[in-house]
GROMACS .gro file of C-alpha atoms in nm:
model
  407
    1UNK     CA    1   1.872  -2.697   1.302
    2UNK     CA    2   1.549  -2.602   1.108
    3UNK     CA    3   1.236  -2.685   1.303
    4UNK     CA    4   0.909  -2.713   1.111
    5UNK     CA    5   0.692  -2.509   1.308
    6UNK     CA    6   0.412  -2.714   1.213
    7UNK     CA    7   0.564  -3.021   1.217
    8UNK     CA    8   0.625  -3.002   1.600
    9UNK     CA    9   0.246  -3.001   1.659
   10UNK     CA   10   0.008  -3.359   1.635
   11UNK     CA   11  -0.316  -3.191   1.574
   12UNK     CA   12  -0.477  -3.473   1.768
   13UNK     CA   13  -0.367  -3.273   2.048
   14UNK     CA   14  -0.562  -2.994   1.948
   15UNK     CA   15  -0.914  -2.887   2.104
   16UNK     CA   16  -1.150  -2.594   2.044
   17UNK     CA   17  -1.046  -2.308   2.268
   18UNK     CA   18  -1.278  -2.206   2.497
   19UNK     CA   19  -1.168  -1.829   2.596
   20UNK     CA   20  -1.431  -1.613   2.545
   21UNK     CA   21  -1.168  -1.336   2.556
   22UNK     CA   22  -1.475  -1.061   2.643
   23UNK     CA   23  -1.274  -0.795   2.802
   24UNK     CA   24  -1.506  -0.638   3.083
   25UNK     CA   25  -1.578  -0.260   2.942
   26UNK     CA   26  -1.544  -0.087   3.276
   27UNK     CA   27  -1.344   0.204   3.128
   28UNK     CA   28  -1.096   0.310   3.394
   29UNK     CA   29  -1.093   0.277   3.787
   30UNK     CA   30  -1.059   0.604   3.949
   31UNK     CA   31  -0.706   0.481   4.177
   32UNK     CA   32  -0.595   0.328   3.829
   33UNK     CA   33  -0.626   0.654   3.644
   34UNK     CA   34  -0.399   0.822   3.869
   35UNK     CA   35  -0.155   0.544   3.780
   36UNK     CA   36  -0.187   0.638   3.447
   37UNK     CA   37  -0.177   1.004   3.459
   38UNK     CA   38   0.113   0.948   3.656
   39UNK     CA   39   0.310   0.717   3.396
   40UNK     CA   40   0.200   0.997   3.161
   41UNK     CA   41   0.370   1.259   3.334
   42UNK     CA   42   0.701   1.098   3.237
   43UNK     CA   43   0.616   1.064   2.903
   44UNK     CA   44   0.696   1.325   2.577
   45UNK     CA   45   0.539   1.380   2.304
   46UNK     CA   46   0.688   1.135   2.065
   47UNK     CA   47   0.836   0.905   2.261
   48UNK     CA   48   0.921   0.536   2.164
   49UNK     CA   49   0.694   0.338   2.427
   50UNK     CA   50   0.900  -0.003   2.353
   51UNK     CA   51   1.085  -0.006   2.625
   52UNK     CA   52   0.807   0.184   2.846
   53UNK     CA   53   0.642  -0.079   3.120
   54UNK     CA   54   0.287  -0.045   3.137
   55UNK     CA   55   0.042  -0.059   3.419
   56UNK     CA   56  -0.074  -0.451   3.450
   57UNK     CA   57  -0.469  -0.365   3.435
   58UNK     CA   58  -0.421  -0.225   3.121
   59UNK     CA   59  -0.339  -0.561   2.986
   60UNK     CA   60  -0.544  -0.788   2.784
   61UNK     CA   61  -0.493  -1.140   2.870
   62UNK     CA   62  -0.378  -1.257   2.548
   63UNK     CA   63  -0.047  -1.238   2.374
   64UNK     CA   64   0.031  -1.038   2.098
   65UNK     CA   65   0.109  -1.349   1.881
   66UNK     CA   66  -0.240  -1.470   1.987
   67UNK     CA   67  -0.397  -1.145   1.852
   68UNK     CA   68  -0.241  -1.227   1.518
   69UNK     CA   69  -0.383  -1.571   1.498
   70UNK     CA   70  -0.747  -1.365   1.549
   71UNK     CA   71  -0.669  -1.209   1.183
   72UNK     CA   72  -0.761  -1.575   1.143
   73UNK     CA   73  -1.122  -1.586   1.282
   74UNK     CA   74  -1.306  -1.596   0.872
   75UNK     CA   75  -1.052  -1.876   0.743
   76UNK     CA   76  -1.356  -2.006   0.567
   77UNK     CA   77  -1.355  -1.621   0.327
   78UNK     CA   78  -0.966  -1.674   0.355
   79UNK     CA   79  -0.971  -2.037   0.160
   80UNK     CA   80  -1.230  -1.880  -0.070
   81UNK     CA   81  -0.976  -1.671  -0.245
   82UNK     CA   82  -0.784  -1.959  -0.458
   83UNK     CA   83  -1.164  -2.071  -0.601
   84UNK     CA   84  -1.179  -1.721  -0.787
   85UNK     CA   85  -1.216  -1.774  -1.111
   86UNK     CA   86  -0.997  -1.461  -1.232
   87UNK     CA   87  -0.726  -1.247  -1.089
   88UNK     CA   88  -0.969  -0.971  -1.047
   89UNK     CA   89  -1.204  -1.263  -0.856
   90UNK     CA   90  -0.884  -1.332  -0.621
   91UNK     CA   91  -0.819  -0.972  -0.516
   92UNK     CA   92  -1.162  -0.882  -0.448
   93UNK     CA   93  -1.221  -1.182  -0.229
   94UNK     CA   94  -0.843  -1.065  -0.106
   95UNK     CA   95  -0.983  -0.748   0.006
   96UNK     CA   96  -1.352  -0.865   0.131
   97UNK     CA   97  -1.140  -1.107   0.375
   98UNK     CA   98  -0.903  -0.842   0.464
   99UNK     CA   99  -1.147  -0.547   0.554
  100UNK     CA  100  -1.357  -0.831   0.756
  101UNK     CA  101  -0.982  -0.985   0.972
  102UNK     CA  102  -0.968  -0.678   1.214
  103UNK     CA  103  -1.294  -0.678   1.395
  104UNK     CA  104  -1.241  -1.007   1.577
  105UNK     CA  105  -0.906  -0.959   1.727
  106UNK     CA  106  -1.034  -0.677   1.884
  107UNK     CA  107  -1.293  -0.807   2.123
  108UNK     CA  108  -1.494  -0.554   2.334
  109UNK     CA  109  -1.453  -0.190   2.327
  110UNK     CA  110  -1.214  -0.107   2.589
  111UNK     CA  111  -0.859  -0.109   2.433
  112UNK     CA  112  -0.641  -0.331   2.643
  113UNK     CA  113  -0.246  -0.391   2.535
  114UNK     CA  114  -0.191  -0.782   2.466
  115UNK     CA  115   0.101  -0.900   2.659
  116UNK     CA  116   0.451  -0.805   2.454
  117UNK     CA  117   0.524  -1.156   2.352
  118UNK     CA  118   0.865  -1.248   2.495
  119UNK     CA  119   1.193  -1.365   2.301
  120UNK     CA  120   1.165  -1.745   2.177
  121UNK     CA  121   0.758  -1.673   2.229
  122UNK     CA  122   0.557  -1.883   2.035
  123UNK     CA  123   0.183  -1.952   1.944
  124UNK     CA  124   0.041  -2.243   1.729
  125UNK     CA  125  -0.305  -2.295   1.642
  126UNK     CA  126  -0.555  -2.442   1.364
  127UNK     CA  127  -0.923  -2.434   1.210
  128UNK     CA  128  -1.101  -2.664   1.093
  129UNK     CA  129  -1.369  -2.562   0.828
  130UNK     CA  130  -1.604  -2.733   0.670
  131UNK     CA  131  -1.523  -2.809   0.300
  132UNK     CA  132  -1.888  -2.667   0.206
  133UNK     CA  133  -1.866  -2.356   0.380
  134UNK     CA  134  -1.583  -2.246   0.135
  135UNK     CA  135  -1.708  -2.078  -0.194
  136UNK     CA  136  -1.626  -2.306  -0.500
  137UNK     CA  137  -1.434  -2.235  -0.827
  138UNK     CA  138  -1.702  -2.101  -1.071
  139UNK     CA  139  -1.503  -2.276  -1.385
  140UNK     CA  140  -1.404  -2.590  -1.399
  141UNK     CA  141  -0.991  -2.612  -1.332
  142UNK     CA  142  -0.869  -2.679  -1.641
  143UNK     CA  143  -0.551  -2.916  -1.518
  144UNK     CA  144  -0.355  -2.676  -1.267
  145UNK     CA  145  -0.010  -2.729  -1.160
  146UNK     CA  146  -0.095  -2.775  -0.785
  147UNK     CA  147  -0.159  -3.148  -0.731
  148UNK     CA  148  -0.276  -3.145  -0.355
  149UNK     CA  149  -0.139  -3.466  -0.200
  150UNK     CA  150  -0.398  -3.654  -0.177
  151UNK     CA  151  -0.605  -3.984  -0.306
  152UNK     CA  152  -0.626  -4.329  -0.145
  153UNK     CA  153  -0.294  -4.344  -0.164
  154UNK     CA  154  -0.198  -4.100   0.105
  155UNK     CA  155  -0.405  -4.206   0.368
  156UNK     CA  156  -0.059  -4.164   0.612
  157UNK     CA  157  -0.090  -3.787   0.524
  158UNK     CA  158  -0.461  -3.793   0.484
  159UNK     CA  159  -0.583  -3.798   0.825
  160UNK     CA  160  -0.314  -3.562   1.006
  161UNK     CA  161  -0.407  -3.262   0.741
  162UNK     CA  162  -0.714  -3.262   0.673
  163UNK     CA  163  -0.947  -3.408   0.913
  164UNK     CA  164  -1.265  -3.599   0.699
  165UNK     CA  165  -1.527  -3.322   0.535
  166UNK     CA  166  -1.268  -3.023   0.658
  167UNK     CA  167  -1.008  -2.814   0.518
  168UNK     CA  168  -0.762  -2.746   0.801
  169UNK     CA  169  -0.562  -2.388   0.828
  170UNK     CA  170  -0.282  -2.456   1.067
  171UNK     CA  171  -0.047  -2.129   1.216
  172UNK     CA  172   0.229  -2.040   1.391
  173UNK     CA  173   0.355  -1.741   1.531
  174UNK     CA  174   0.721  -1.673   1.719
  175UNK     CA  175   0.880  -1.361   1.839
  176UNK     CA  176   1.207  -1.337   1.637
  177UNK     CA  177   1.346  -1.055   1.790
  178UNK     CA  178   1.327  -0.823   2.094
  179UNK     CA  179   1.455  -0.510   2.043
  180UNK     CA  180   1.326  -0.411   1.768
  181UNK     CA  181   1.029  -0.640   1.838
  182UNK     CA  182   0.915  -0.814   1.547
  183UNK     CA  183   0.690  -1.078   1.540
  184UNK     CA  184   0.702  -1.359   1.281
  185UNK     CA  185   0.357  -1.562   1.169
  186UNK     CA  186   0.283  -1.820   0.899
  187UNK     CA  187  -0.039  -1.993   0.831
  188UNK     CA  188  -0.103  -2.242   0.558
  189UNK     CA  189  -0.442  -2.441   0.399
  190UNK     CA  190  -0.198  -2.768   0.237
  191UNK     CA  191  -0.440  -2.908   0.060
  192UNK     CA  192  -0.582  -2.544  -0.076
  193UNK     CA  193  -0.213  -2.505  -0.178
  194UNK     CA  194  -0.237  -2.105   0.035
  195UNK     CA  195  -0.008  -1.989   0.257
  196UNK     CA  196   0.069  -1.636   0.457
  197UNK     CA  197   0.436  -1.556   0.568
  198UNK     CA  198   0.432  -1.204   0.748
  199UNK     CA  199   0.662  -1.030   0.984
  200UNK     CA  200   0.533  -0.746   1.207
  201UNK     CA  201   0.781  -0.462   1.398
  202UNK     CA  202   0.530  -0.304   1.645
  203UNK     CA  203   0.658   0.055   1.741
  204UNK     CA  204   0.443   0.232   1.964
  205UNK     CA  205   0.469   0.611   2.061
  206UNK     CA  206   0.272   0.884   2.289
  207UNK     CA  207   0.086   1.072   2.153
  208UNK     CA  208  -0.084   1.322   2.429
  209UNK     CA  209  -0.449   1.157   2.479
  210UNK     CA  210  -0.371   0.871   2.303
  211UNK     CA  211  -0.083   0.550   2.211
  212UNK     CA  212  -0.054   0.511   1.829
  213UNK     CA  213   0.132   0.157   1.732
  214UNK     CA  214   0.210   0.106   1.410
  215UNK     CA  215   0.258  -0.248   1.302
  216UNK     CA  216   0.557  -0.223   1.085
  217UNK     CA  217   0.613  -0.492   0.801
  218UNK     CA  218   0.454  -0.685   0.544
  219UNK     CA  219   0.296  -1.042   0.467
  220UNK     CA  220   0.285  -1.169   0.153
  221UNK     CA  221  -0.013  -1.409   0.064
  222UNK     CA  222   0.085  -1.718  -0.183
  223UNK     CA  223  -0.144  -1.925  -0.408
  224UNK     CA  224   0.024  -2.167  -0.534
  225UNK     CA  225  -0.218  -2.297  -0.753
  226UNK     CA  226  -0.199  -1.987  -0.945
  227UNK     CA  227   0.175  -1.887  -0.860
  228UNK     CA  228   0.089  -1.536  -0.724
  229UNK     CA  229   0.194  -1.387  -0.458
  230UNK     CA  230  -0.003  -1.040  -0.299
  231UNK     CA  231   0.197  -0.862  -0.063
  232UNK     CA  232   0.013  -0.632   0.153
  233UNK     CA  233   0.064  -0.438   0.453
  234UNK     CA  234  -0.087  -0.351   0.808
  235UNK     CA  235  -0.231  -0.048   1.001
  236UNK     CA  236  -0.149   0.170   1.251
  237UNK     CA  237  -0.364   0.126   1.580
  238UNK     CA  238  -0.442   0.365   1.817
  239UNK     CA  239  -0.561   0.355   2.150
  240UNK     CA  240  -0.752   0.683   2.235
  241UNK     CA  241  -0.908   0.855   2.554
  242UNK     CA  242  -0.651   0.656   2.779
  243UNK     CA  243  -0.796   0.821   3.112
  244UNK     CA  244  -1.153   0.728   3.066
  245UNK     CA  245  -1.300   0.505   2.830
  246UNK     CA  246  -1.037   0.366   2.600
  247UNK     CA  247  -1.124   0.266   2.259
  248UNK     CA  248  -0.929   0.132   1.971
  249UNK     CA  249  -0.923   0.327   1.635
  250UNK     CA  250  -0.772   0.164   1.312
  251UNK     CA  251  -0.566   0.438   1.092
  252UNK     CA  252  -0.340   0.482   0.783
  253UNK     CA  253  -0.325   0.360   0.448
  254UNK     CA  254  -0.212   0.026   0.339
  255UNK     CA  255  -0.177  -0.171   0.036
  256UNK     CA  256  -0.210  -0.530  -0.127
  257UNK     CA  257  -0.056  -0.587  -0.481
  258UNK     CA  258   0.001  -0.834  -0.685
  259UNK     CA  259   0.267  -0.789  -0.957
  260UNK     CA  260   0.218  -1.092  -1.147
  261UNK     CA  261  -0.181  -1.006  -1.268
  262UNK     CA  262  -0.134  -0.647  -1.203
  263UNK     CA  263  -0.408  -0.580  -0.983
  264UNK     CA  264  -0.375  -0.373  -0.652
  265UNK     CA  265  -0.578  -0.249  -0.393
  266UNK     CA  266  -0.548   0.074  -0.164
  267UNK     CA  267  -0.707   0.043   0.187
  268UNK     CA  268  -0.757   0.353   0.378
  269UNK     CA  269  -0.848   0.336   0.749
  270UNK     CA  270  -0.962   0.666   0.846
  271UNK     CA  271  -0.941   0.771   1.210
  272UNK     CA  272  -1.233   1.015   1.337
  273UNK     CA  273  -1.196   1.408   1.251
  274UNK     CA  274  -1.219   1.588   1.591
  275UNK     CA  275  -1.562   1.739   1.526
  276UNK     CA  276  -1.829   1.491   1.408
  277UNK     CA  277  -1.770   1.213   1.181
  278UNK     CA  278  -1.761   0.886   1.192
  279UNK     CA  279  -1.572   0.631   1.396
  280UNK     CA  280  -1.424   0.332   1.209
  281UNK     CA  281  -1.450   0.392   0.833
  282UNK     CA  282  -1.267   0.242   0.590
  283UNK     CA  283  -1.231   0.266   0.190
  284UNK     CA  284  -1.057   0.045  -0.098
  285UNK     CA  285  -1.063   0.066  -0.455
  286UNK     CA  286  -0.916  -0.218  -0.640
  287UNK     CA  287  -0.703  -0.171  -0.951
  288UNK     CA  288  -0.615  -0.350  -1.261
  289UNK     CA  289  -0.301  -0.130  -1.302
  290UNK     CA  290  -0.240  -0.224  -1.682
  291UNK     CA  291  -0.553  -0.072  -1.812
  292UNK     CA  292  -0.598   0.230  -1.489
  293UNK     CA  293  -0.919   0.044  -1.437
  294UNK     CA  294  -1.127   0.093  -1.091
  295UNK     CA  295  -1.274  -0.311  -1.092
  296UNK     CA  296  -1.420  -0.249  -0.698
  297UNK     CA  297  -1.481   0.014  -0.432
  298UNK     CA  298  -1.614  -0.072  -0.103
  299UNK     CA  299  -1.671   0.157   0.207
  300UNK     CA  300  -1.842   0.096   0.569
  301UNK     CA  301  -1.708   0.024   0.894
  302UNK     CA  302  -1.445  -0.251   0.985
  303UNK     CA  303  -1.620  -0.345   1.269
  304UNK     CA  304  -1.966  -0.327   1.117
  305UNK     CA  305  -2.139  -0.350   0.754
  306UNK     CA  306  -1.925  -0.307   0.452
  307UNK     CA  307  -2.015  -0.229   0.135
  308UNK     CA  308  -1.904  -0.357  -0.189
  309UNK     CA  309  -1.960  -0.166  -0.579
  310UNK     CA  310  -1.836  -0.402  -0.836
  311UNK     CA  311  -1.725  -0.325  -1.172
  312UNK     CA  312  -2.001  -0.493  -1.332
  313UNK     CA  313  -2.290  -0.238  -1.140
  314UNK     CA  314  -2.344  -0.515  -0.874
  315UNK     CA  315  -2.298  -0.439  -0.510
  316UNK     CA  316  -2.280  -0.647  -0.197
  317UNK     CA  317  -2.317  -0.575   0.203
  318UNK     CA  318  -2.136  -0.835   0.429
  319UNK     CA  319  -2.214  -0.745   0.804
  320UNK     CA  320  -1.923  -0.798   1.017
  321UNK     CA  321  -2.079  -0.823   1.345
  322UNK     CA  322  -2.272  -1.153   1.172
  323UNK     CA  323  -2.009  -1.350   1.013
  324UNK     CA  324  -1.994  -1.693   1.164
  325UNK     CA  325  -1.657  -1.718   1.399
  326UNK     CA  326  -1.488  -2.006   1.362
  327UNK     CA  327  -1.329  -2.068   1.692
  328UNK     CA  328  -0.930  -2.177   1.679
  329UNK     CA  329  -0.812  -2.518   1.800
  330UNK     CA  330  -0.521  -2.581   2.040
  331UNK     CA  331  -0.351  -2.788   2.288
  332UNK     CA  332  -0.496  -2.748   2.628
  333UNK     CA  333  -0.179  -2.581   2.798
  334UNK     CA  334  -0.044  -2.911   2.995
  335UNK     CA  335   0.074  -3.051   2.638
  336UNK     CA  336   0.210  -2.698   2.521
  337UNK     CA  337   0.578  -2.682   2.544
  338UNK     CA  338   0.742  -2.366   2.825
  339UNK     CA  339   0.765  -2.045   2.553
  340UNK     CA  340   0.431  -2.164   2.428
  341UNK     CA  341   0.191  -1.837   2.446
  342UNK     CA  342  -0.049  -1.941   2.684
  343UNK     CA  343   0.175  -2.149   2.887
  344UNK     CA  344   0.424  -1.880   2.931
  345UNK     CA  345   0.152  -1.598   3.076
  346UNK     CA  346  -0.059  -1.851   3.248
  347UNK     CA  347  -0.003  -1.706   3.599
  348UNK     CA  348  -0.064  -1.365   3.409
  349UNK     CA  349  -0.386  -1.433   3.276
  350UNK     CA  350  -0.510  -1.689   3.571
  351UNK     CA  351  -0.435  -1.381   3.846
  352UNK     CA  352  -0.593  -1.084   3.566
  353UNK     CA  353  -0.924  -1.297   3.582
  354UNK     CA  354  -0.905  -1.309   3.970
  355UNK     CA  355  -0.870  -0.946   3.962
  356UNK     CA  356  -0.543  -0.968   4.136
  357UNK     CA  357  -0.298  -0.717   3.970
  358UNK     CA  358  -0.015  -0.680   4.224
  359UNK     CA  359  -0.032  -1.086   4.193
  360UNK     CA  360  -0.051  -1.072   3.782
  361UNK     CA  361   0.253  -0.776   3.806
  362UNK     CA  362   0.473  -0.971   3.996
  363UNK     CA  363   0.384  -1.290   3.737
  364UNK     CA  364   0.482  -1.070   3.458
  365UNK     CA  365   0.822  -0.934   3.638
  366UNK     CA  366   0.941  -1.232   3.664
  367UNK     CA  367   0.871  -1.311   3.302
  368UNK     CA  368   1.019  -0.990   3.236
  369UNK     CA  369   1.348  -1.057   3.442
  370UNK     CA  370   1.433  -1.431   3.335
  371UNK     CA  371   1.449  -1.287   2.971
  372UNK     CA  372   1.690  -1.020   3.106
  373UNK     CA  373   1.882  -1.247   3.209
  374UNK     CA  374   1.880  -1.458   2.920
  375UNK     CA  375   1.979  -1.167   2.742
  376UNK     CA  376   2.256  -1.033   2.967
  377UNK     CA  377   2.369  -1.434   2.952
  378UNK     CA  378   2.379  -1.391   2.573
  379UNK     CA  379   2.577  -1.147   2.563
  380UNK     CA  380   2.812  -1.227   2.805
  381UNK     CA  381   2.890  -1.543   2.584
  382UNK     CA  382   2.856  -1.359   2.245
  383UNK     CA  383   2.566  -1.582   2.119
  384UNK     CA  384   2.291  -1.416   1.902
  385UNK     CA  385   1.955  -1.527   1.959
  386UNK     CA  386   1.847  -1.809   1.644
  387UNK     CA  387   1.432  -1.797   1.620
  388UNK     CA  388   1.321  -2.166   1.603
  389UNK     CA  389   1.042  -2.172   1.300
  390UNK     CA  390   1.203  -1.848   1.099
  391UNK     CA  391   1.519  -1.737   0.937
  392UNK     CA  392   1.609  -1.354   0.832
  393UNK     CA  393   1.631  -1.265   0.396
  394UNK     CA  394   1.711  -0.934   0.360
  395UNK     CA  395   1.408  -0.741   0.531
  396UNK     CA  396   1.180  -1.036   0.604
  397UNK     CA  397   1.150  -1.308   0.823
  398UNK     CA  398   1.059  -1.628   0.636
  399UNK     CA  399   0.909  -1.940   0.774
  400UNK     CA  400   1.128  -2.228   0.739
  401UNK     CA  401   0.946  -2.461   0.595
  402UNK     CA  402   0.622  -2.304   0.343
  403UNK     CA  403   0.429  -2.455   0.132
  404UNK     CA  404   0.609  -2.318  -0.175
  405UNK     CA  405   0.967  -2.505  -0.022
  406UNK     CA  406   0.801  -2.838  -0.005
  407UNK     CA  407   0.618  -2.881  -0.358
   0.00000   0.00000   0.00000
């Protein structure tokens, strides 16, 4: 049976979170560094941490699926990119969302480790944003081929999407598999006829000083309106000085394309050189591969101001730290359903806030040894696991029921 990931949730339901999800930037404890020093010491060069079980106070009360949903936290720069005028328009407001989508999921300085979501996990979520806060089309749309429903005719449909003078972005995340573990999201504007499908494998190794994860995959963005799709991919992350103070450090190259105009865009995180230098660059140049032609370079921080060079001499700063955050929406956790994120690590989180870690480690063993057993059960009966809101093709993990299905 397909579920409709979407479909399971009444966004009635929904309210506006209220996590602050500030991490307290304490660094390390002295008793918890020998801990980690210790857990080190068993550790090579190399090694593939997924099977690895960290320390509990190095955890970030959140799950992993949640942290995708923060890519989330500008939806009102995501819906912008349909209204550009021109392919070059789309991928440049492509790239000004994507450079601006990391700083939010990571919250405060200290690199924690979001909880590995469990098999069957899953997270859903929604924004609601304001129809004028979303950058218009600068021509008028000359009859496009993406009817939104809607009209006084659809007033059944009318009021669960979109709620009055709002767009709303809805999402879901699941963890489709284990071992490797891969994470599945999808997030879709209906009415702005825009939809993401990505799947993420996060393999994380040691690294002496420092845990590099690289998240693994691709997404590929979908306008419908103007039937392209941009594909991009995702950057490494790395958590550095693990004894004292750790911080998180974006790295690698990664790429968004889009075959049908021919435009493409290189993204280079750069990690700090071990003398001097700055901390959190990153570059793109965007291409209109045809002609060769360099349409827009931008440079600055990920975290903090960004600069923008257009083709046509203008330039453009966008600030990071003062972009408006638009917070999510979801069901307080007494309607969410038992592998529902926040439901699942409630004990987790509620015993990390108290500052009780044996009580938040033995919360999270238990987690960790019902899914063994659900595994072992598995097995024993020669059933593979079936994710609920995604099905395999080829490499990818596609969400069962897009936007691009149901038109």
């Amino acid at each position: 049976i397909h579920h409709q990931g979407l479909e399971d949730i009444n966004p009635t339901e929904e309210v506006t979170d209220t996590e602050d999800n500030e991490e307290e930037d304490l660094g390390v404890l002295d008793d918890q560094r020998s801990i980690i020093l210790h857990l080190l010491s068993q550790l090579k060069l190399g090694m593939d941490l997924t099977r690895v079980v960290l320390p509990t106070f190095i955890l970030e009360k959140r799950s992993l699926l949640e942290m995708y949903a923060n890519f989330m936290a500008h939806p009102d720069m995501f819906l912008s990119i349909t209204a550009g005028a021109t392919a070059e328009d789309r991928i440049v407001r492509f790239v000004e969302y994507y450079l601006t989508a990391f700083h939010e999921g990571r919250k405060g300085a200290v690199a924690k480790k979001p909880y590995n979501p469990v098999l069957g996990e899953t997270f859903h979520c929604s924004w609601e944003v304001p129809r004028d806060k979303v950058k218009p089309l600068v021509r008028s749309n000359q009859g496009s081929s993406w009817e939104p429903s809607r009209g006084p005719n659809t007033t059944q449909q009318g009021d669960e999407e979109s709620p009055g003078d709002c767009y709303r972005v809805r999402f879901v995340a699941e963890q489709v598999s284990h071992h490797p573990p891969v994470s599945g999201f999808y997030c879709e504007c209906r009415e702005k006829g825009m939809c993401v499908n990505a799947q993420v494998w996060t393999k994380s190794k040691f690294m002496g000083m420092s845990i590099g994860v690289s998240m693994v995959g691709e997404g590929v963005l979908s306008l419908l309106e103007h039937d392209e799709e941009y594909v991009f991919t995702l950057p490494c992350a790395y958590a550095r000085s693990i004894l004292t103070v750790p911080w998180v450090e974006l790295g690698g190259k990664v790429s968004i394309n889009c075959v049908k105009s021919g435009y493409s865009a290189s993204v280079t995180f750069h990690t700090k050189p071990f003398y001097g230098g700055k901390v959190h660059r990153v570059t793109a140049e965007v291409k209109h591969n045809p002609t060769n032609t360099i349409v827009c370079k931008a440079q600055g921080e990920w975290n903090g101001t960004l600069e923008f060079t257009y083709s046509s001499g203008e330039t453009k700063v966008i600030d990071t730290a003062k972009l408006p955050v638009t917070r999510k929406k979801l069901r307080p956790v007494e309607k969410q359903g038992r592998t529902e994120s926040r439901r699942l690590w409630q004990h987790v989180t509620k015993s990390l806030k108290e500052g009780n870690i044996d009580e938040a480690t033995e919360h999270k063993h238990r987690l960790e040894e019902r899914q063994r057993g659900e595994e072992r059960q598995r097995a024993a009966d020669d059933e593979p696991w079936t994710p609920k809101y995604f099905t395999k093709e080829g490499d990818s993990w596609i969400y069962n029921s897009p936007l691009w299905k149901s038109t």
